[in-house]
Coordinates of C-alpha atoms and ligand atoms in Angstrom, one line a residue:
M689 CA 19.9 46.6 -15.8
N690 CA 20.1 50.0 -17.6
E691 CA 19.8 53.2 -15.6
I692 CA 17.9 56.1 -17.0
L693 CA 18.6 58.5 -14.2
K694 CA 21.4 58.4 -11.6
L695 CA 21.7 60.7 -8.7
A696 CA 24.9 61.0 -6.8
Q697 CA 24.9 62.7 -3.4
I698 CA 22.3 65.3 -4.1
G699 CA 22.0 68.0 -1.5
M700 CA 19.6 71.0 -1.6
T701 CA 19.6 74.0 0.7
Y702 CA 17.0 76.7 0.0
V703 CA 18.0 80.2 1.1
G704 CA 14.9 82.3 1.9
R705 CA 14.4 86.0 1.4
S706 CA 15.4 86.7 5.0
G707 CA 18.6 84.6 4.5
K708 CA 17.1 81.7 6.4
R709 CA 18.5 78.4 5.1
V710 CA 16.4 75.3 4.8
N711 CA 18.3 72.0 4.3
A712 CA 15.7 70.3 2.2
L713 CA 17.8 67.3 1.0
N714 CA 20.9 65.6 2.2
D715 CA 23.1 63.1 0.4
V716 CA 20.4 61.5 -1.9
S717 CA 21.8 58.9 -4.2
L718 CA 19.5 56.8 -6.3
A719 CA 19.6 54.9 -9.6
V720 CA 16.3 54.8 -11.4
R721 CA 16.0 51.9 -13.9
E722 CA 14.9 52.2 -17.5
D723 CA 11.2 51.3 -17.7
E724 CA 10.5 51.0 -14.0
F725 CA 7.6 52.5 -12.0
L726 CA 9.2 54.1 -9.0
T727 CA 7.2 55.7 -6.3
I728 CA 8.4 58.1 -3.6
I729 CA 6.5 58.3 -0.3
G730 CA 7.3 60.2 2.8
P731 CA 6.1 62.8 5.3
S732 CA 5.1 66.2 4.2
G733 CA 8.2 68.5 3.9
C734 CA 10.7 65.6 3.4
G735 CA 11.7 67.1 0.0
K736 CA 9.7 64.9 -2.5
S737 CA 8.7 67.9 -4.6
T738 CA 12.2 69.4 -4.4
L739 CA 13.6 66.1 -5.6
L740 CA 11.3 66.0 -8.6
K741 CA 12.1 69.6 -9.4
I742 CA 15.8 68.7 -9.3
F743 CA 15.1 65.7 -11.7
G744 CA 13.3 68.1 -14.1
K745 CA 16.0 70.7 -13.7
I746 CA 13.4 73.2 -12.6
V747 CA 15.6 74.0 -9.6
P748 CA 19.3 73.4 -9.4
A749 CA 20.6 71.1 -6.6
T750 CA 23.1 72.7 -4.3
T751 CA 25.4 69.7 -4.4
G752 CA 25.7 66.5 -6.2
N753 CA 25.3 65.2 -9.8
I754 CA 22.4 63.9 -11.9
Q755 CA 23.0 61.8 -15.0
F756 CA 20.3 61.2 -17.5
R757 CA 21.2 58.2 -19.7
C758 CA 24.8 58.5 -18.7
K759 CA 25.1 62.2 -19.5
T760 CA 25.2 64.9 -16.8
L761 CA 21.8 66.7 -16.8
T762 CA 22.5 70.4 -17.2
A763 CA 19.2 72.0 -18.4
P764 CA 15.5 71.1 -18.7
T765 CA 14.9 68.6 -21.5
S766 CA 11.9 67.5 -23.5
D767 CA 13.0 63.9 -22.7
I768 CA 11.5 64.4 -19.2
G769 CA 7.8 65.1 -18.9
I770 CA 6.3 66.5 -15.7
C771 CA 2.8 66.5 -14.1
F772 CA 2.2 68.5 -11.0
Q773 CA -0.4 68.3 -8.2
Q774 CA -2.5 70.9 -10.1
P775 CA -3.1 70.5 -13.8
L776 CA -2.0 74.1 -14.5
L777 CA -3.8 74.5 -17.8
F778 CA -4.2 77.6 -19.9
P779 CA -7.8 78.5 -19.3
W780 CA -8.1 80.5 -22.6
H781 CA -6.8 77.6 -24.7
T782 CA -8.7 74.4 -25.8
V783 CA -7.7 71.0 -24.6
E784 CA -5.9 70.3 -27.9
R785 CA -3.9 73.5 -27.7
N786 CA -3.0 72.9 -24.1
V787 CA -1.7 69.4 -25.0
L788 CA 0.3 71.0 -27.8
M789 CA 1.8 73.7 -25.6
P790 CA 5.2 72.0 -24.9
M791 CA 5.6 71.7 -28.7
E792 CA 4.8 75.4 -29.1
M793 CA 7.3 76.2 -26.4
L794 CA 10.0 74.2 -28.1
G795 CA 9.3 76.3 -31.3
R796 CA 7.9 73.3 -33.2
S797 CA 5.1 73.6 -35.7
I798 CA 1.9 72.7 -33.8
D799 CA 0.1 71.7 -37.0
K800 CA 2.5 68.9 -37.5
H801 CA 1.7 67.5 -34.1
R802 CA -2.1 67.8 -34.1
G803 CA -2.5 64.1 -34.9
E804 CA -0.3 63.1 -32.0
A805 CA -2.2 65.4 -29.7
R806 CA -5.5 63.8 -30.7
D807 CA -4.1 60.3 -30.2
L808 CA -3.0 61.3 -26.7
I809 CA -6.3 62.9 -25.9
E810 CA -7.9 59.6 -26.9
L811 CA -5.3 57.7 -24.8
V812 CA -6.2 59.5 -21.7
G813 CA -9.9 59.0 -22.4
L814 CA -11.0 62.4 -23.6
K815 CA -11.9 61.8 -27.2
G816 CA -14.6 64.3 -28.2
F817 CA -13.2 67.0 -25.8
E818 CA -10.4 68.3 -28.1
Q819 CA -12.1 71.6 -28.6
S820 CA -13.4 72.0 -25.0
Y821 CA -12.0 74.6 -22.6
P822 CA -10.6 73.6 -19.2
R823 CA -13.5 75.2 -17.3
E824 CA -15.8 72.8 -19.1
L825 CA -14.0 69.8 -17.6
S826 CA -14.0 68.2 -14.2
G827 CA -10.9 68.1 -12.0
G828 CA -10.1 64.5 -13.1
M829 CA -10.5 65.4 -16.8
Q830 CA -8.2 68.4 -16.4
Q831 CA -5.6 66.2 -14.8
R832 CA -6.0 63.8 -17.8
V833 CA -5.2 66.8 -20.1
A834 CA -2.1 67.5 -18.1
I835 CA -1.0 63.9 -18.5
A836 CA -1.5 64.0 -22.3
R837 CA 0.4 67.3 -22.3
A838 CA 3.3 65.7 -20.4
L839 CA 3.4 62.9 -23.0
I840 CA 3.4 65.0 -26.2
T841 CA 7.2 65.2 -26.5
D842 CA 7.1 61.4 -26.0
P843 CA 9.5 61.6 -23.1
P844 CA 11.1 58.3 -21.9
L845 CA 10.9 59.6 -18.3
L846 CA 7.7 61.0 -16.7
L847 CA 7.7 62.7 -13.3
M848 CA 4.4 62.9 -11.5
D849 CA 4.2 64.9 -8.3
E850 CA 1.0 63.8 -6.4
P851 CA -1.0 64.2 -9.6
F852 CA -4.2 62.8 -8.1
S853 CA -4.2 64.4 -4.7
A854 CA -6.9 66.9 -5.6
L855 CA -9.3 64.2 -6.9
D856 CA -12.0 62.1 -5.2
A857 CA -11.2 58.5 -4.3
M858 CA -13.0 56.9 -7.3
T859 CA -11.5 59.1 -9.9
R860 CA -8.1 58.6 -8.3
E861 CA -8.3 54.8 -8.5
E862 CA -9.5 55.0 -12.1
L863 CA -6.7 57.4 -13.1
S864 CA -4.0 55.4 -11.3
L865 CA -5.0 52.3 -13.3
E866 CA -5.0 54.4 -16.4
I867 CA -1.4 55.5 -15.7
L868 CA -0.4 51.9 -15.4
R869 CA -1.9 51.2 -18.8
I870 CA -0.2 54.1 -20.4
W871 CA 3.1 53.1 -18.7
Q872 CA 2.8 49.6 -20.1
E873 CA 1.6 50.7 -23.6
R874 CA 4.2 53.4 -24.1
K875 CA 7.2 51.8 -22.3
K876 CA 8.0 54.7 -20.0
T877 CA 9.9 55.2 -16.8
I878 CA 7.7 56.8 -14.2
I879 CA 8.7 58.5 -11.0
F880 CA 5.6 59.1 -9.0
V881 CA 5.1 60.9 -5.7
T882 CA 2.1 60.0 -3.6
H883 CA 0.8 60.3 -0.1
S884 CA -1.3 57.2 -0.5
I885 CA 0.4 54.0 0.6
P886 CA -2.0 51.6 -1.2
E887 CA -1.6 53.6 -4.4
G888 CA 2.2 53.4 -4.1
V889 CA 2.1 49.7 -3.5
L890 CA -0.4 49.0 -6.3
L891 CA 1.6 51.0 -8.9
S892 CA 5.3 50.4 -8.2
D893 CA 8.1 48.2 -9.0
R894 CA 10.1 49.9 -6.2
L895 CA 8.9 52.3 -3.5
V896 CA 11.3 54.8 -2.0
I897 CA 10.5 55.8 1.6
M898 CA 11.9 59.2 2.5
A899 CA 12.7 60.5 5.9
T900 CA 12.6 64.2 6.9
R901 CA 14.8 66.9 8.5
P902 CA 16.9 66.7 6.4
G903 CA 15.1 65.0 3.6
R904 CA 16.9 61.7 2.7
I905 CA 16.2 58.2 1.5
D906 CA 15.3 55.9 4.4
Q907 CA 14.9 52.7 2.4
I908 CA 13.8 51.3 -0.9
V909 CA 11.2 48.5 -0.9
D910 CA 10.9 46.0 -3.9
I911 CA 7.3 45.5 -4.6
D912 CA 7.4 42.1 -6.3
L913 CA 3.7 41.7 -6.9
P914 CA 2.8 40.2 -10.3
R915 CA 1.8 42.4 -13.3
P916 CA -0.5 43.4 -14.6
R917 CA -1.8 44.9 -11.4
T918 CA -5.5 44.9 -10.6
I919 CA -7.6 46.5 -7.9
S920 CA -8.6 43.0 -6.7
M921 CA -4.9 42.5 -5.8
T922 CA -5.3 45.1 -3.0
S923 CA -7.2 42.5 -0.9
T924 CA -4.4 39.8 -1.1
P925 CA -2.2 39.0 1.8
R926 CA 0.9 39.9 -0.1
F927 CA -0.5 43.3 -0.9
G928 CA -1.4 43.7 2.8
H929 CA 2.2 42.7 3.8
F930 CA 3.7 45.5 1.7
S931 CA 1.2 48.1 2.8
N932 CA 1.8 47.3 6.4
L933 CA 5.5 47.3 6.0
V934 CA 5.5 50.7 4.4
R935 CA 2.9 52.1 6.8
D936 CA 4.8 51.0 9.9
R937 CA 8.0 52.6 8.6
V938 CA 6.3 55.9 7.5
Q939 CA 4.5 56.1 10.9
T940 CA 7.8 55.5 12.8
L941 CA 9.5 58.2 10.7
Q942 CA 6.6 60.6 11.3
R943 CA 6.9 60.0 15.1
E944 CA 10.6 60.5 15.0
S945 CA 10.4 63.8 13.1
K946 CA 8.0 65.4 15.7
Ligands
ADP1786 P1 7.4 67.6 0.1 O1 7.1 67.7 -1.3 O2 8.0 66.3 0.5 O3 6.3 68.0 1.0 P2 9.1 70.0 -0.4 O4 10.1 69.5 -1.4 O5 8.0 70.8 -0.9 O6 8.6 68.7 0.4 O7 9.9 70.8 0.7 C1 11.0 70.3 1.4 C2 11.5 71.4 2.4 O8 12.0 72.5 1.6 C3 10.4 72.0 3.3 O9 11.0 72.2 4.5 C4 10.0 73.2 2.6 O10 9.5 74.2 3.5 C5 11.3 73.7 2.0 N1 11.1 74.5 0.7 C6 10.5 74.0 -0.4 N2 10.5 74.9 -1.4 C7 11.1 76.0 -0.9 C8 11.4 77.3 -1.4 N3 11.2 77.7 -2.6 N4 12.1 78.2 -0.5 C9 12.4 77.8 0.8 N5 12.1 76.6 1.3 C10 11.5 75.7 0.5
MG1787 MG1 5.3 68.1 -2.4

């Protein structure tokens, strides 16, 4: 199996303004497979966001090495798309312009990429809203814009840090199924951080459980439920088995970290 991303012994220590050191990650090694849907779950503060920022080269790791397609990753790359918890759109730009923003930042001609932007806006279900402004959209629609924007460079790897946590349960369920559809249609590798155990089980090929203080990988669970995944699967015994297994472990880790 080909690996798209390979982490070897990643460690991360933040040094605060007062000189206080926080050991956020310790000895994280992980091989992410080409085209897989990998979810990361773990207690608050275990370093999930830090890990994603290290993958995206937004912050440098203190120790260790990351390889992207067998080459050491040294700088942010348009081969890795990122979606954060908040959509972080430019309020004074239209939906289309927001989606084109990464192209603009790469110094590419945005006119050449308008067609792609419109296709992506349609892909995320926002056809007709190309010329709308973020304030005219609901939270779920804004998050869809952020997803389209992360896809504009057609990155083989998409990082998503709790992208649906600010949304209501219905929108969240709808968007997670949409992400699955996009993942299948566009053949991407997705690394997805969530707080929701059912969401993690429903989406993933593998689910990484992280422990805290210091942040580290506790175990990796293979979710061998059939694909395509559907909401009705969430009521099957096999789905219940995985959810219980992950929940028990996360609860134990939470108790131990107190
Ligand atoms: P998670 O996303 O799992 O909740 P984070 O990656 O945000 O965890 O944080 C991991 C640890 O690193 C926490 O203890 C947090 O307080 C600390 N941390 C995160 N960002 C910074 C920062 N910029 N400066 C100092 N400490 C930080
Ligand atoms: Mg976080």
